[in-house]
Short mmCIF file of C-alpha atoms in Angstrom, two decimals:
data_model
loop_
_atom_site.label_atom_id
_atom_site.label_comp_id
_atom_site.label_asym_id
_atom_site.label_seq_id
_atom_site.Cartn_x
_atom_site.Cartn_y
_atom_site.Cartn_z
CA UNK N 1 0.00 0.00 0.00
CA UNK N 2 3.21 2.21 0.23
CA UNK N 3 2.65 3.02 -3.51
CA UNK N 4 -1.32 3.98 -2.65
CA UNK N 5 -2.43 6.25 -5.38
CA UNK N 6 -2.56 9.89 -5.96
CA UNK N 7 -4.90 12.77 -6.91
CA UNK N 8 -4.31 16.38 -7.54
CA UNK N 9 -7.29 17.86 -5.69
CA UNK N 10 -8.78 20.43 -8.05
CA UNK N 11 -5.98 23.05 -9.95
CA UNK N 12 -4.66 24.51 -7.43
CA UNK N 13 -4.76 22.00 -4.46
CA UNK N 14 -2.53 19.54 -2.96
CA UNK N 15 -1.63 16.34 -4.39
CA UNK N 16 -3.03 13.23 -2.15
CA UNK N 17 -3.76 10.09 -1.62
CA UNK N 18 -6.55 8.62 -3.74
CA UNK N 19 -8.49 7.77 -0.44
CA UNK N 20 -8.16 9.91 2.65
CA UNK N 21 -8.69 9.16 5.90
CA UNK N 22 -11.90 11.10 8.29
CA UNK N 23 -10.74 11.46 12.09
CA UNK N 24 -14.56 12.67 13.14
CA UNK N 25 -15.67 9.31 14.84
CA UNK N 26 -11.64 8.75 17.05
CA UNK N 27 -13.31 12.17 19.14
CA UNK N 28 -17.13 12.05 18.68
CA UNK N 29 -20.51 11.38 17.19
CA UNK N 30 -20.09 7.73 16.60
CA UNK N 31 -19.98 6.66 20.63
CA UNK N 32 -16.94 5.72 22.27
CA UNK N 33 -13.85 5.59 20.61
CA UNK N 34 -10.33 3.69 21.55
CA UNK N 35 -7.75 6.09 22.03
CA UNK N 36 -5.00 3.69 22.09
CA UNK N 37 -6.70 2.00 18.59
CA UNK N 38 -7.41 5.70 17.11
CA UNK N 39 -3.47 6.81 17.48
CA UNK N 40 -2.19 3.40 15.83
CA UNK N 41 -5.13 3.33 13.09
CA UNK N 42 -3.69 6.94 11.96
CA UNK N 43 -0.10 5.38 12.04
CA UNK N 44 -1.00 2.64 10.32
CA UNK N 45 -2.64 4.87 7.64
CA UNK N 46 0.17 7.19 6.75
CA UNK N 47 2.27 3.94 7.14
CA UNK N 48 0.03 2.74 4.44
CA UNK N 49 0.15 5.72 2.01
CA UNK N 50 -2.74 7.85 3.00
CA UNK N 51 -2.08 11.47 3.30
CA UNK N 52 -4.84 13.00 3.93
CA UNK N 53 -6.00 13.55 7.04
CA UNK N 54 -9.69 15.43 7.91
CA UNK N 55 -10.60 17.01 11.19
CA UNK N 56 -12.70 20.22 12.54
CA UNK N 57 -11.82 21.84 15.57
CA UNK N 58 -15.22 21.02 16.95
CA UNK N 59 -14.79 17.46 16.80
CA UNK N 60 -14.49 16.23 20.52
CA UNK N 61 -14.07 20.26 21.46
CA UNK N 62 -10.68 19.88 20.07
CA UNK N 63 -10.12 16.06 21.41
CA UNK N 64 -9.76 14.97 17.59
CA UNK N 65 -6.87 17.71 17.10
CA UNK N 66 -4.69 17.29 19.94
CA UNK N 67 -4.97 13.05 19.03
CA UNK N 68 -3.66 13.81 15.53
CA UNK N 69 -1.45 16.10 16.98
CA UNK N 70 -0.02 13.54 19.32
CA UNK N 71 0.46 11.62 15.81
CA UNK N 72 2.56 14.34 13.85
CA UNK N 73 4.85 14.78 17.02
CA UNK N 74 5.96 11.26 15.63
CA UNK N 75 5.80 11.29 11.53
CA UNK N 76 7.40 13.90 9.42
CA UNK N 77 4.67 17.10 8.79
CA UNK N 78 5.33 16.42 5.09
CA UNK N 79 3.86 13.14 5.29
CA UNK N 80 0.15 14.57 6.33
CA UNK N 81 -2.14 16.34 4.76
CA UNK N 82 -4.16 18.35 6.82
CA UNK N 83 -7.40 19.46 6.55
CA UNK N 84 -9.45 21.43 9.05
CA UNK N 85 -12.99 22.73 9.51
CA UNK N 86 -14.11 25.36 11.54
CA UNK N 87 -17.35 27.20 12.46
CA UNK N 88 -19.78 24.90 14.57
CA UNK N 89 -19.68 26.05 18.02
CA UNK N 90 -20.16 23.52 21.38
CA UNK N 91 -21.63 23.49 24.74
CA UNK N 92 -19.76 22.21 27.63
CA UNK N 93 -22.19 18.95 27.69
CA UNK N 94 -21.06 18.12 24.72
CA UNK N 95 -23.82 19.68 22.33
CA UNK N 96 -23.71 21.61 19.92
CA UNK N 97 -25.20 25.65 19.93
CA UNK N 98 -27.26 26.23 18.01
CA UNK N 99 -27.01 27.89 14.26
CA UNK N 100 -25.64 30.45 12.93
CA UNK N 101 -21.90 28.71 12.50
CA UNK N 102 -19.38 31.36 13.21
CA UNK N 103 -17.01 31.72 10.14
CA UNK N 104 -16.61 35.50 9.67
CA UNK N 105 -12.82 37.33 9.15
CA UNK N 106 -12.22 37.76 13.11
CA UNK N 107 -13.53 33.89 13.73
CA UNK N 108 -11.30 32.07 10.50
CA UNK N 109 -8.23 33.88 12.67
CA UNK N 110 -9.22 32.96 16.84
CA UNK N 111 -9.90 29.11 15.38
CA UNK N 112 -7.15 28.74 13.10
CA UNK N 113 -5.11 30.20 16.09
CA UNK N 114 -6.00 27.30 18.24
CA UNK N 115 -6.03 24.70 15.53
CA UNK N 116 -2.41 25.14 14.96
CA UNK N 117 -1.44 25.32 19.17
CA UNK N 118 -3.65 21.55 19.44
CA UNK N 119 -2.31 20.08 15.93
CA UNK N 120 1.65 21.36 16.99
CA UNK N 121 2.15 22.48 13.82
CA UNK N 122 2.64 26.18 12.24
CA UNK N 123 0.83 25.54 9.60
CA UNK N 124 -2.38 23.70 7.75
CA UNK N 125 -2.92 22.36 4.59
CA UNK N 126 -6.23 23.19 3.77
CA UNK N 127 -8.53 25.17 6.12
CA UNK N 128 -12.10 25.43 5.29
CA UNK N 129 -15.39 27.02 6.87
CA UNK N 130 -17.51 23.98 7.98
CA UNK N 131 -20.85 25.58 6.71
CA UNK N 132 -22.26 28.83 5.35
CA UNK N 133 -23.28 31.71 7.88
CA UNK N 134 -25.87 33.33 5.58
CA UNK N 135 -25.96 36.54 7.76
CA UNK N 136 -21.81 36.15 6.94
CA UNK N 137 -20.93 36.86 3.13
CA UNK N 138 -19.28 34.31 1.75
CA UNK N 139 -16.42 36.75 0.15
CA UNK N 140 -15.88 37.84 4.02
CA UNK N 141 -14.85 34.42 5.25
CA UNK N 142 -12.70 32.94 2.33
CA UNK N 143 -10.83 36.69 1.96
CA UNK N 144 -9.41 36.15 5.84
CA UNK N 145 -8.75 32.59 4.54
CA UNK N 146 -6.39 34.59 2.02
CA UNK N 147 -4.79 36.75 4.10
CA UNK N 148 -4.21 33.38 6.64
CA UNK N 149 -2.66 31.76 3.03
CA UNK N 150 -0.68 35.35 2.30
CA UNK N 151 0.96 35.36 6.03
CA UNK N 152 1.68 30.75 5.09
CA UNK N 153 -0.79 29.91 8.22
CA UNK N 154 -3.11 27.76 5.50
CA UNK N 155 -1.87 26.37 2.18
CA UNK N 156 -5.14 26.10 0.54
CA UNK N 157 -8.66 27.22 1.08
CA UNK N 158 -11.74 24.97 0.60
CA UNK N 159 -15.12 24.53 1.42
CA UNK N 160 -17.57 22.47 2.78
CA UNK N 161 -21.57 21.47 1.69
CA UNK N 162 -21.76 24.83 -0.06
CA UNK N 163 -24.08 25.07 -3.45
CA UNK N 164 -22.68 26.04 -6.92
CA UNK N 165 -23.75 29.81 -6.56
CA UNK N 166 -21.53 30.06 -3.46
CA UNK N 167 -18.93 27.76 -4.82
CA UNK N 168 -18.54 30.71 -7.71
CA UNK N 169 -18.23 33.75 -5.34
CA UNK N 170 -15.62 32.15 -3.29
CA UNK N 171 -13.72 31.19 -6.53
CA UNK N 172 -14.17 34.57 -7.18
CA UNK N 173 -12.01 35.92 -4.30
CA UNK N 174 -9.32 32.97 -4.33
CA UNK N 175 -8.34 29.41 -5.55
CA UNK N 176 -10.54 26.82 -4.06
CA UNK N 177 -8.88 23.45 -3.70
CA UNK N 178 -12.00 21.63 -3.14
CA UNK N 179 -15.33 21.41 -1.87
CA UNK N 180 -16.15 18.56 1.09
CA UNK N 181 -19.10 17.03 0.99
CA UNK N 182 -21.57 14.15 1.66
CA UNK N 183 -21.37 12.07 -1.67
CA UNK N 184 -22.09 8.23 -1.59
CA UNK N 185 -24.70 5.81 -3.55
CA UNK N 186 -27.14 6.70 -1.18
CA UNK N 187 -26.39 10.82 -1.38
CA UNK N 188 -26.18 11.78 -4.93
CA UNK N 189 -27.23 15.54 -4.51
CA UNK N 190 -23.84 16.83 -6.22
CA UNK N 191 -24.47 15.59 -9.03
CA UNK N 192 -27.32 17.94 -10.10
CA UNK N 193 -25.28 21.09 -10.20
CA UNK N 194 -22.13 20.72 -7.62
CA UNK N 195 -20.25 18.61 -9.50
CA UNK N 196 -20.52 20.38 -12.88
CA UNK N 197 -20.07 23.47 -11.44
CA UNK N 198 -16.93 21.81 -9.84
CA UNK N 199 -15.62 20.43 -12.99
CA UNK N 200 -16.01 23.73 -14.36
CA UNK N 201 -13.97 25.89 -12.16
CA UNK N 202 -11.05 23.28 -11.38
CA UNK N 203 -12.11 22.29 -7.92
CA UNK N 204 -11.66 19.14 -6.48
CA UNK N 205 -14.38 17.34 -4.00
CA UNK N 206 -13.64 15.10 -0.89
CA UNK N 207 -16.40 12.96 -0.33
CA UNK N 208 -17.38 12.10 3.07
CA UNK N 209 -20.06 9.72 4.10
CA UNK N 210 -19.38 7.42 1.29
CA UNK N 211 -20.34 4.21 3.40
CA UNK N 212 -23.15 6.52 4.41
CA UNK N 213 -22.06 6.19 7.82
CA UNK N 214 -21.90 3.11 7.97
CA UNK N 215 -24.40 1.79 5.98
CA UNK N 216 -23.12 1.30 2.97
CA UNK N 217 -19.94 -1.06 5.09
CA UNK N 218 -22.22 -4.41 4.90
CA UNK N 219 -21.07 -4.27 8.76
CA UNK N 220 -24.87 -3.33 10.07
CA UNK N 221 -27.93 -4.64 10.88
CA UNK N 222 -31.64 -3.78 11.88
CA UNK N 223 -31.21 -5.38 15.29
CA UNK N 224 -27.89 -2.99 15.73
CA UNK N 225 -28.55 -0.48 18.88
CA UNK N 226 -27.33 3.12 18.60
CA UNK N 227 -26.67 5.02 22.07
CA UNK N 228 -27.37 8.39 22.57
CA UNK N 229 -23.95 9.67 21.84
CA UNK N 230 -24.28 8.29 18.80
CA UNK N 231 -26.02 10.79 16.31
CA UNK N 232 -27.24 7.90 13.99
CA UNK N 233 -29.55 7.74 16.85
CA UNK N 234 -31.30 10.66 15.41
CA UNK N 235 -30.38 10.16 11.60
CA UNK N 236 -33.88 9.01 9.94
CA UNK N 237 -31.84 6.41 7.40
CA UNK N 238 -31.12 4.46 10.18
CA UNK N 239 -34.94 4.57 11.80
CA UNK N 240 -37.51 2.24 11.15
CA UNK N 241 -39.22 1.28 7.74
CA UNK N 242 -35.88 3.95 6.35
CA UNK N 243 -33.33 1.98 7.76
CA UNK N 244 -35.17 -1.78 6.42
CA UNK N 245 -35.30 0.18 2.69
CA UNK N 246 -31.64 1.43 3.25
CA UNK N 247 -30.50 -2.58 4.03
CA UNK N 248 -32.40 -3.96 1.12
CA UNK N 249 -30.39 -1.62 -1.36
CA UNK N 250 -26.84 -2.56 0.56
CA UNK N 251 -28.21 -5.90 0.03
CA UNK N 252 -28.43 -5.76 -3.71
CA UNK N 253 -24.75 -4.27 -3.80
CA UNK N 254 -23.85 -7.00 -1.47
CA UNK N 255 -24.78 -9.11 -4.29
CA UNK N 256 -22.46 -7.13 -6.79
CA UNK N 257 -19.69 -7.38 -4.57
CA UNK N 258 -19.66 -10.74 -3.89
CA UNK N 259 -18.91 -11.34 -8.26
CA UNK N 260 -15.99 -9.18 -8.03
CA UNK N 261 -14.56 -10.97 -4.69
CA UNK N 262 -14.62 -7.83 -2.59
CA UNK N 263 -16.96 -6.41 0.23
CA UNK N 264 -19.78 -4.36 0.04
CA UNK N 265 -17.69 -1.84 1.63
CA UNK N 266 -14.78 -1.59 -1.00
CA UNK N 267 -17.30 -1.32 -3.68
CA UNK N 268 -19.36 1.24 -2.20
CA UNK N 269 -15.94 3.53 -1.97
CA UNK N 270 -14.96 2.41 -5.55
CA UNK N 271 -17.78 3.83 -6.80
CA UNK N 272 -17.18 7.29 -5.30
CA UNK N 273 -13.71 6.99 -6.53
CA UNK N 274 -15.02 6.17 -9.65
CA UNK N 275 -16.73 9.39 -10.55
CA UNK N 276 -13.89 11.23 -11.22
CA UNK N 277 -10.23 12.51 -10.95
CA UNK N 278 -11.21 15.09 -8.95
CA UNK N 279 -12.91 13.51 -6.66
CA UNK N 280 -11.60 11.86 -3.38
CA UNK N 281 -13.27 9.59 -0.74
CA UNK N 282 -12.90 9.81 2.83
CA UNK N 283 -13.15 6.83 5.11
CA UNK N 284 -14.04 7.12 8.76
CA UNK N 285 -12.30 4.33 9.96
CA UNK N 286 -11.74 3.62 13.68
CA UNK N 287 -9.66 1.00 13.64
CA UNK N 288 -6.85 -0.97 11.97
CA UNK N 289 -8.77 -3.96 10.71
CA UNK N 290 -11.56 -1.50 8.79
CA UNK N 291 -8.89 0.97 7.58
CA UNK N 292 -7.58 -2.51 5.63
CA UNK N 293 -10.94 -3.27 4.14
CA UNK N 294 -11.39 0.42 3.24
CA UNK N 295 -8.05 0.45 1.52
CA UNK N 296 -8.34 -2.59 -0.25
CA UNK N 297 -11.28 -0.49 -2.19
CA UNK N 298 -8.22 0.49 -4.51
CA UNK N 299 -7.91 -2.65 -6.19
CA UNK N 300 -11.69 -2.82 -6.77
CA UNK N 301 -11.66 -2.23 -10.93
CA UNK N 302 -15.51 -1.32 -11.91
CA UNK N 303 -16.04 -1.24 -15.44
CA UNK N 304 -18.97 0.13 -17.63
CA UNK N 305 -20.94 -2.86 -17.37
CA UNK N 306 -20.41 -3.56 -13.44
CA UNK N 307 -21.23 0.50 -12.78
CA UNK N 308 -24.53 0.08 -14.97
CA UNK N 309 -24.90 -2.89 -12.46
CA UNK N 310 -24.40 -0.46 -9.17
CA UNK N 311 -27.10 1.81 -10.70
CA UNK N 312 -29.33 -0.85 -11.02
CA UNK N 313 -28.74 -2.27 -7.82
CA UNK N 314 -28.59 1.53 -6.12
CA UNK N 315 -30.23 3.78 -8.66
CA UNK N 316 -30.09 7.58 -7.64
CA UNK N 317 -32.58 9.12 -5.15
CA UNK N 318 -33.19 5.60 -4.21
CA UNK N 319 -32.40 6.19 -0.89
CA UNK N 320 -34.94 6.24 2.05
CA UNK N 321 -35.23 9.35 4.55
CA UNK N 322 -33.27 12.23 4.74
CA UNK N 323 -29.38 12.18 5.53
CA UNK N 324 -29.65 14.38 8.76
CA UNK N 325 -32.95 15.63 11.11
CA UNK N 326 -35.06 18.23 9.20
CA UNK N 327 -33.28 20.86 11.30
CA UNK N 328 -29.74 20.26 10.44
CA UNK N 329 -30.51 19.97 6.58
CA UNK N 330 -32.29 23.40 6.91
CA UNK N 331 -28.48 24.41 7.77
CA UNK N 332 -27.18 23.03 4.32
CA UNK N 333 -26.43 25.49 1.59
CA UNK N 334 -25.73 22.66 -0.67
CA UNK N 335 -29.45 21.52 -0.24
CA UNK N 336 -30.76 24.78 -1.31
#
């Protein structure tokens, strides 16, 4: 896996590895996380090739950044790259305040400030808002991202679940490497006018969510019990007659996978790799033995004929229930 693929993310962004890795569920969200497991599943990662690394600074309150941090104080800095959301703000319970996210010029530099003291590093690779503030233009937020990239705090500026109207008036101000968001069989929203409008301007997308949290991995089941930690808790794909719909469909790609010799995993993330150059999926693994699986998505090959066999299997807006509570999709510019 040394020799793990690479992608140039969009024109003017880094060049990584052709799956990254998502450090969200080591802090938070997903219930309780091994620390011990989380710091040798990121070694074994970069051991294995992967590059790129994704955290916010609101994951765990800024648990997620100090445990890569503890990472880097052991690899060479050249052998990461970073990349770092900010804007959602927390309660000391662990909650989350409620909306609007706090990206404007003063925020980007008080966040990016403490990013860098918990990561131990003096600089970030790419450093991105985490949503849109509409009361906070747009052009406001990604010019301090400039001035942070003029002064060689941040390398590159992206975004994250944005829609193709924003996408253009950041462009407008400065070189966006790429856009992150949610992109998976069961989330095909980009496609409509994200993803052209991507192609378009030379931006790359990292797609999170591409085992749709899990459900896509071939790992879960209806009996499976969420605690309240665990946000899937709330998620409505995972509720009910949503979540039996949601299995049957992993259950026809289970099918597909098991004629190539792979899980349903690996093809689920081949398929997001799949959809372009610019594109670049992020896995959430916790621990060693998934980060394998997810990996071994690499050698998955998916022709014409098997993709026309996904579609079938998972065909577009297919999916049951929404991919977060009414409330939090409200929040999403890139559902507008």
């Amino acid at each position: 896996m040394a020799g793990l693929r690479r992608r140039q993310l969009g024109a003017s962004g880094p060049e990584v590895s052709i799956i990254g890795l998502g450090a969200m569920g080591m802090s938070d969200l997903y219930g309780p996380a091994d620390e011990a497991e989380s710091v040798a599943t990121l070694h074994a990662a970069i051991d294995a090739g992967v590059n790129l690394v994704d955290t916010a600074d609101f994951y765990g309150s800024g648990h997620n950044e100090m445990l890569i941090g503890r990472v880097l104080r052991e690899r060479r800095r050249d052998e990461v790259v970073l990349s770092v959301k900010f804007g959602a703000r927390r309660t000391p319970d662990g909650g989350f305040q409620a909306a609007p996210y706090d990206v404007s010029a003063a925020a980007v530099k008080d966040r990016l400030a403490y990013s860098l003291r918990r990561l131990g590093t003096d600089y970030i690779d790419i450093y991105r808002p985490s949503r849109l503030n509409p009361q906070v233009p747009i052009e406001e937020t990604v010019g301090a991202l400039l001035e942070m990239r003029e002064a060689g705090y941040i390398r590159h500026i992206g975004l994250s679940e944005m829609g193709a109207d924003t996408i253009r008036r950041a462009a407008a101000v400065a070189p966006i490497s790429d856009l992150q968001i949610e992109y998976s069989l069961l989330s095909r929203g980009p496609e409509a006018t994200i993803l052209p409008t991507l192609r378009e301007l030379g931006i790359g997308l990292t797609a999170y969510g591409v085992l749709s949290r899990g459900l896509l991995s071939g790992h879960w089941s209806a009996e499976r019990e969420l605690t309240g930690t665990d946000f899937r808790a709330n998620s409505p794909r995972f509720q009910g007659e949503h979540l039996s719909a949601n299995l049957r469909l992993v259950d026809a790609l289970g099918r597909v996978a098991q004629r190539l010799g792979a899980t349903t995993g690996q093809v689920a993330i081949a398929w997001v790799a799949a959809q372009g150059e610019q594109i670049v999926p992020l896995v959430g693994a916790r621990r060693r033995d998934r980060l394998t699986e997810s990996l071994g998505a690499v050698d998955v090959v998916l022709d014409r004929d098997t993709l026309d066999e996904i579609e079938r299997a998972v065909p577009a807006g297919a999916a049951s229930g929404q991919r977060y509570a009414t409330p939090m999709m409200s929040l999403l510019d890139s559902e507008k």
